[in-house]
CSV table of C-alpha atoms in Angstrom, one decimal:
chain,number,residue,atom,x,y,z
A,218,MET,CA,-222.5,2.4,-143.2
A,219,THR,CA,-221.5,3.3,-146.8
A,220,SER,CA,-222.1,6.5,-148.7
A,221,MET,CA,-222.6,4.7,-152.0
A,222,PHE,CA,-226.1,3.6,-152.8
A,223,ASP,CA,-227.0,1.2,-155.7
A,224,PRO,CA,-229.6,2.9,-157.9
A,225,CYS,CA,-231.4,-0.4,-158.3
A,226,LEU,CA,-231.9,-0.5,-154.6
A,227,LEU,CA,-233.0,3.1,-154.5
A,228,ARG,CA,-235.5,2.4,-157.3
A,229,SER,CA,-237.1,-0.3,-155.2
A,230,PHE,CA,-237.2,1.9,-152.2
A,231,VAL,CA,-238.9,4.7,-154.1
A,232,ALA,CA,-241.5,2.2,-155.5
A,233,ILE,CA,-242.3,1.0,-152.0
A,234,ALA,CA,-242.7,4.6,-150.8
A,235,ASP,CA,-245.0,5.5,-153.7
A,236,SER,CA,-247.2,2.4,-153.5
A,237,GLY,CA,-247.2,1.5,-149.8
A,238,ASN,CA,-247.2,-2.1,-150.8
A,239,PHE,CA,-244.5,-4.7,-151.6
A,240,THR,CA,-246.7,-6.5,-154.0
A,241,HIS,CA,-247.6,-3.4,-156.0
A,242,ALA,CA,-244.0,-2.2,-156.0
A,243,ALA,CA,-242.8,-5.5,-157.3
A,244,GLU,CA,-245.4,-5.5,-160.1
A,245,ARG,CA,-244.4,-1.9,-161.0
A,246,LEU,CA,-240.7,-2.9,-161.3
A,247,ASN,CA,-241.5,-6.3,-163.0
A,248,MET,CA,-239.8,-8.4,-160.2
A,249,THR,CA,-241.0,-10.8,-157.5
A,250,GLN,CA,-242.1,-9.7,-154.1
A,251,SER,CA,-239.3,-11.7,-152.5
A,252,THR,CA,-236.7,-9.9,-154.7
A,253,ILE,CA,-237.9,-6.4,-153.8
A,254,SER,CA,-238.0,-7.4,-150.1
A,255,GLN,CA,-234.4,-8.6,-150.4
A,256,GLN,CA,-233.3,-5.4,-152.1
A,257,ILE,CA,-234.9,-3.2,-149.3
A,258,GLY,CA,-233.1,-5.4,-146.8
A,259,ARG,CA,-229.8,-4.8,-148.6
A,260,LEU,CA,-230.4,-1.0,-148.7
A,261,GLU,CA,-231.2,-1.0,-145.0
A,262,ALA,CA,-228.0,-2.8,-144.3
A,263,MET,CA,-226.0,-0.3,-146.4
A,264,ALA,CA,-227.8,2.6,-144.6
A,265,GLY,CA,-227.4,1.1,-141.1
A,266,HIS,CA,-231.0,1.9,-140.3
A,267,ARG,CA,-234.5,0.5,-140.8
A,268,LEU,CA,-236.0,2.5,-143.7
A,269,VAL,CA,-239.4,0.8,-144.1
A,270,ASP,CA,-242.0,-0.1,-141.4
A,271,ARG,CA,-243.2,-3.5,-142.7
A,272,SER,CA,-245.8,-3.8,-139.9
A,273,ALA,CA,-247.8,-0.8,-140.9
A,274,ARG,CA,-250.7,-1.0,-143.3
A,275,PRO,CA,-250.1,0.4,-145.8
A,276,VAL,CA,-246.3,0.0,-145.5
A,277,CYS,CA,-244.7,3.4,-144.6
A,278,LEU,CA,-241.3,4.8,-144.2
A,279,THR,CA,-239.5,5.1,-140.9
A,280,ALA,CA,-238.0,8.5,-139.8
A,281,MET,CA,-234.7,7.5,-141.4
A,282,GLY,CA,-236.6,6.4,-144.6
A,283,GLU,CA,-238.3,9.8,-144.8
A,284,ARG,CA,-234.9,11.4,-144.4
A,285,LEU,CA,-233.5,9.4,-147.4
A,286,ILE,CA,-236.4,9.4,-149.8
A,287,GLY,CA,-235.8,12.9,-151.2
A,288,HIS,CA,-232.2,12.2,-151.9
A,289,ALA,CA,-233.1,8.8,-153.4
A,290,ARG,CA,-235.4,10.5,-155.9
A,291,ARG,CA,-232.8,13.1,-156.8
A,292,ILE,CA,-230.1,10.4,-157.3
A,293,LEU,CA,-232.4,8.5,-159.6
A,294,LEU,CA,-233.3,11.6,-161.6
A,295,LEU,CA,-229.6,12.5,-162.0
A,296,ASN,CA,-228.8,9.0,-163.0
A,297,GLU,CA,-231.5,9.2,-165.7
A,298,ASP,CA,-230.3,12.6,-166.8
A,299,ALA,CA,-226.8,11.2,-167.2
A,300,ALA,CA,-228.0,8.3,-169.2
A,301,LEU,CA,-230.0,10.6,-171.5
A,302,LEU,CA,-226.9,12.8,-171.9
A,303,LEU,CA,-224.8,9.9,-173.0
A,304,ARG,CA,-227.4,8.7,-175.5
A,305,ASP,CA,-227.5,12.1,-177.1
A,306,PRO,CA,-224.6,12.4,-179.7
A,307,ALA,CA,-224.8,16.2,-179.9
A,308,GLY,CA,-221.3,17.8,-179.9
A,309,THR,CA,-219.4,14.4,-179.8
A,310,ALA,CA,-217.6,15.0,-183.1
A,311,ALA,CA,-215.5,18.2,-183.9
A,312,ILE,CA,-214.5,20.2,-186.9
A,313,SER,CA,-211.6,22.6,-186.3
A,314,ILE,CA,-211.6,25.9,-188.2
A,315,GLY,CA,-209.0,28.6,-188.5
A,316,LEU,CA,-209.7,32.0,-190.0
A,317,PRO,CA,-208.5,35.6,-189.8
A,318,GLU,CA,-210.3,37.8,-187.2
A,319,ASP,CA,-211.8,40.1,-189.8
A,320,LEU,CA,-213.4,37.1,-191.6
A,321,ALA,CA,-215.2,35.9,-188.5
A,322,THR,CA,-218.2,38.0,-189.6
A,323,GLY,CA,-221.9,37.9,-188.9
A,324,ALA,CA,-222.4,36.2,-192.3
A,325,MET,CA,-219.8,33.5,-191.4
A,326,ALA,CA,-221.4,33.1,-188.0
A,327,GLN,CA,-224.8,32.5,-189.7
A,328,ALA,CA,-223.2,29.9,-191.9
A,329,PHE,CA,-221.8,28.1,-188.8
A,330,ALA,CA,-225.2,28.4,-187.1
A,331,GLY,CA,-227.0,26.8,-190.1
A,332,PHE,CA,-224.5,24.0,-190.2
A,333,ALA,CA,-224.7,23.4,-186.5
A,334,ARG,CA,-228.5,23.1,-186.6
A,335,ALA,CA,-228.2,20.5,-189.4
A,336,HIS,CA,-225.4,18.5,-187.8
A,337,ARG,CA,-226.1,18.4,-184.0
A,338,HIS,CA,-223.4,15.8,-183.5
A,339,ILE,CA,-220.7,18.1,-184.7
A,340,ARG,CA,-219.0,20.8,-182.6
A,341,LEU,CA,-217.3,23.6,-184.4
A,342,ASP,CA,-214.0,24.8,-182.9
A,343,ALA,CA,-213.0,28.1,-184.5
A,344,THR,CA,-209.7,29.9,-183.9
A,345,THR,CA,-208.8,33.3,-185.2
A,346,GLY,CA,-205.3,34.5,-185.9
A,347,LEU,CA,-202.7,35.8,-188.4
A,348,SER,CA,-202.8,34.1,-191.8
A,349,ARG,CA,-199.2,32.8,-191.7
A,350,ASP,CA,-199.7,31.2,-188.3
A,351,LEU,CA,-203.0,29.7,-189.4
A,352,ALA,CA,-201.6,28.3,-192.6
A,353,GLN,CA,-198.7,26.7,-190.7
A,354,ARG,CA,-201.0,25.1,-188.2
A,355,TYR,CA,-203.2,23.8,-191.0
A,356,ARG,CA,-200.2,22.1,-192.6
A,357,GLN,CA,-199.3,20.6,-189.2
A,358,GLY,CA,-202.8,19.1,-189.0
A,359,GLU,CA,-204.4,21.3,-186.4
A,360,PHE,CA,-207.3,22.5,-188.6
A,361,ASP,CA,-209.8,20.7,-190.8
A,362,ILE,CA,-210.7,23.9,-192.7
A,363,VAL,CA,-208.7,27.1,-192.8
A,364,ILE,CA,-209.1,30.5,-194.4
A,365,VAL,CA,-206.0,32.5,-195.0
A,366,LYS,CA,-204.9,35.7,-196.7
A,367,GLU,CA,-201.9,35.2,-199.0
A,368,ALA,CA,-200.1,36.6,-202.0
A,369,VAL,CA,-200.4,33.5,-204.1
A,370,ALA,CA,-202.9,30.7,-203.6
A,371,GLY,CA,-201.5,27.1,-203.2
A,372,PRO,CA,-202.4,24.4,-205.6
A,373,ASP,CA,-204.6,22.6,-203.0
A,374,CYS,CA,-206.8,25.5,-202.2
A,375,ARG,CA,-210.6,24.9,-202.6
A,376,ALA,CA,-211.4,28.5,-203.6
A,377,SER,CA,-209.7,31.9,-203.7
A,378,PHE,CA,-211.0,35.4,-203.9
A,379,ALA,CA,-209.3,38.8,-204.5
A,380,GLU,CA,-209.0,41.1,-201.4
A,381,PRO,CA,-208.5,44.7,-202.7
A,382,LEU,CA,-206.3,46.8,-200.4
A,383,GLY,CA,-206.0,50.6,-199.9
A,384,TRP,CA,-204.1,53.1,-197.8
A,385,PHE,CA,-206.2,54.8,-195.2
A,386,THR,CA,-205.8,57.8,-192.9
A,387,ALA,CA,-208.1,59.5,-190.3
A,388,ALA,CA,-211.2,61.2,-191.8
A,389,GLU,CA,-211.0,64.0,-189.3
A,390,GLY,CA,-208.5,66.7,-190.3
A,391,GLY,CA,-208.2,65.5,-193.9
A,392,ALA,CA,-204.9,64.4,-195.3
A,393,MET,CA,-202.1,64.0,-192.9
A,394,GLU,CA,-199.5,66.8,-193.0
A,395,GLU,CA,-196.3,66.0,-194.7
A,396,GLU,CA,-193.8,64.7,-192.2
A,397,GLU,CA,-190.1,63.8,-192.3
A,398,ALA,CA,-191.1,60.2,-191.8
A,399,LEU,CA,-194.6,58.7,-192.3
A,400,PRO,CA,-196.2,57.2,-189.1
A,401,LEU,CA,-197.6,53.7,-189.8
A,402,VAL,CA,-200.2,51.7,-188.0
A,403,CYS,CA,-199.4,48.0,-188.5
A,404,PHE,CA,-200.2,44.5,-187.6
A,405,PRO,CA,-197.5,42.5,-185.6
A,406,ALA,CA,-194.3,41.3,-187.3
A,407,GLY,CA,-195.0,38.5,-189.7
A,408,GLY,CA,-198.3,40.0,-190.9
A,409,LEU,CA,-198.8,40.2,-194.6
A,410,TYR,CA,-200.2,43.7,-194.7
A,411,ARG,CA,-197.3,44.9,-192.7
A,412,GLU,CA,-194.8,43.5,-195.1
A,413,ALA,CA,-196.7,44.8,-198.1
A,414,MET,CA,-196.8,48.3,-196.5
A,415,PHE,CA,-193.0,48.3,-196.0
A,416,ALA,CA,-192.3,47.1,-199.5
A,417,GLN,CA,-194.6,49.6,-201.2
A,418,LEU,CA,-193.1,52.6,-199.2
A,419,GLU,CA,-189.6,51.5,-200.0
A,420,ARG,CA,-190.5,51.4,-203.7
A,421,GLU,CA,-192.0,54.9,-203.4
A,422,GLY,CA,-188.8,56.1,-201.7
A,423,ARG,CA,-190.6,57.3,-198.6
A,424,ARG,CA,-189.3,57.3,-195.1
A,425,TRP,CA,-191.5,55.8,-192.4
A,426,PHE,CA,-191.6,54.5,-188.8
A,427,VAL,CA,-194.0,52.2,-186.9
A,428,ALA,CA,-196.1,54.4,-184.7
A,429,PHE,CA,-198.6,51.7,-183.5
A,430,SER,CA,-198.9,47.9,-183.8
A,431,GLY,CA,-202.1,46.1,-183.1
A,432,SER,CA,-203.0,42.4,-183.1
A,433,SER,CA,-206.5,42.8,-184.5
A,434,LEU,CA,-208.1,44.6,-187.4
A,435,GLN,CA,-210.4,46.4,-185.0
A,436,SER,CA,-207.5,47.8,-183.1
A,437,VAL,CA,-205.6,48.8,-186.2
A,438,VAL,CA,-208.6,50.6,-187.8
A,439,ALA,CA,-209.4,52.4,-184.5
A,440,ALA,CA,-205.8,53.7,-184.3
A,441,VAL,CA,-206.0,55.0,-187.9
A,442,ALA,CA,-209.3,56.6,-187.2
A,443,ALA,CA,-207.8,58.3,-184.2
A,444,GLY,CA,-205.1,59.9,-186.3
A,445,VAL,CA,-202.1,57.8,-185.0
A,446,GLY,CA,-200.9,57.1,-188.6
A,447,VAL,CA,-201.7,55.6,-191.9
A,448,SER,CA,-202.2,51.9,-192.7
A,449,LEU,CA,-202.7,49.5,-195.6
A,450,LEU,CA,-206.1,47.8,-195.0
A,451,PRO,CA,-208.6,45.6,-196.8
A,452,LEU,CA,-211.4,47.7,-198.4
A,453,ALA,CA,-214.0,45.2,-197.0
A,454,GLY,CA,-212.6,45.7,-193.4
A,455,VAL,CA,-213.1,49.4,-192.9
A,456,GLY,CA,-216.8,49.8,-193.4
A,457,GLY,CA,-218.3,52.4,-191.0
A,458,ALA,CA,-214.9,53.5,-189.6
A,459,ALA,CA,-213.9,57.2,-189.6
A,460,VAL,CA,-211.2,56.8,-192.2
A,461,VAL,CA,-210.6,57.9,-195.8
A,462,ARG,CA,-208.5,56.5,-198.7
A,463,ARG,CA,-205.1,58.1,-199.2
A,464,ARG,CA,-204.2,57.7,-202.9
A,465,ASP,CA,-200.8,59.3,-203.0
A,466,LEU,CA,-198.9,56.3,-201.6
A,467,GLY,CA,-199.1,54.1,-204.6
A,468,GLY,CA,-201.3,51.2,-205.6
A,469,VAL,CA,-200.9,47.8,-204.0
A,470,ALA,CA,-201.8,44.4,-205.5
A,471,PRO,CA,-204.8,42.7,-203.9
A,472,MET,CA,-204.2,39.9,-201.4
A,473,LEU,CA,-206.0,36.6,-201.9
A,474,VAL,CA,-208.5,35.1,-199.5
A,475,SER,CA,-208.1,31.3,-199.9
A,476,LEU,CA,-209.9,28.4,-198.3
A,477,TYR,CA,-208.2,25.1,-197.7
A,478,ALA,CA,-209.9,21.9,-196.4
A,479,ARG,CA,-209.0,18.3,-195.7
A,480,GLU,CA,-210.1,15.7,-198.2
A,481,GLY,CA,-213.5,14.3,-197.5
A,482,ASP,CA,-217.2,14.4,-198.2
A,483,GLY,CA,-220.3,14.6,-196.1
A,484,PRO,CA,-220.4,17.3,-193.3
A,485,LEU,CA,-216.9,18.6,-193.8
A,486,ALA,CA,-217.4,19.1,-197.5
A,487,ASN,CA,-220.8,20.8,-196.8
A,488,LEU,CA,-219.3,23.2,-194.3
A,489,GLY,CA,-216.5,24.1,-196.8
A,490,ARG,CA,-219.1,24.9,-199.5
A,491,GLU,CA,-221.1,27.1,-197.1
A,492,MET,CA,-217.9,29.0,-196.1
A,493,ILE,CA,-216.9,29.5,-199.7
A,494,ALA,CA,-220.4,30.9,-200.4
A,495,VAL,CA,-219.9,33.5,-197.7
A,496,LEU,CA,-216.5,34.4,-199.1
A,497,ALA,CA,-217.9,34.7,-202.6
A,498,ALA,CA,-220.7,37.0,-201.4
A,499,ARG,CA,-218.2,39.1,-199.5
A,500,ALA,CA,-216.0,39.5,-202.7
A,501,GLY,CA,-219.1,40.7,-204.6
């Protein structure tokens, strides 16, 4: 006895069970009566049991046949589902996207959703991270499209927008009391904002220390709002947070938000244009 059943044999078996007649089952499956009879015989040999009572009128299933019929129907249904799945190209191609966490906004998600509806065969694989890491991975070929924050846009960027920055402190309690060294809330080492903060404070001749380091904009803004320290943040990234501008630490040049994409037309170019539109609206 084998545990593997040929779907063609099961299809004949189900047709016999449904029609109660070898002739009608053969017509239903567009085969001869002798062929369907042979297939039932092969299935019975595989099962090790008689499955059809040929002497009955109409033909009916034996006890073992009744035990098998439900499984046979499910096997055929799963087989058809698998065939339909493989005929559907949805999600069989991929576009890889890299972007900073604070740019994975609702507006950007809406752009992705619209693109996905128009291009069902394409799966969008999005990764968030620090700009320098994203830029390096793009140059290494890991991403098809990447958005990064940088001081100077590269010659191959598709679009670039200014990202104004400002110093922020907790709204509660007003300005932070003058301390011997200024507590800073930073991104991890290698972050562009972190380096810009250090450089600006050195130019201002201020002493400082890192009081908190967070890997996401949300964690950094939350720490500032809680009064842990001050931080240099994008103006567009603090909306609704309990923080206020601190203007006594000197002005800082804007960062640039730049989009890079592989050469190509069609869906990849369309997605790039939609993402650029979101960035343009964000920049106002």
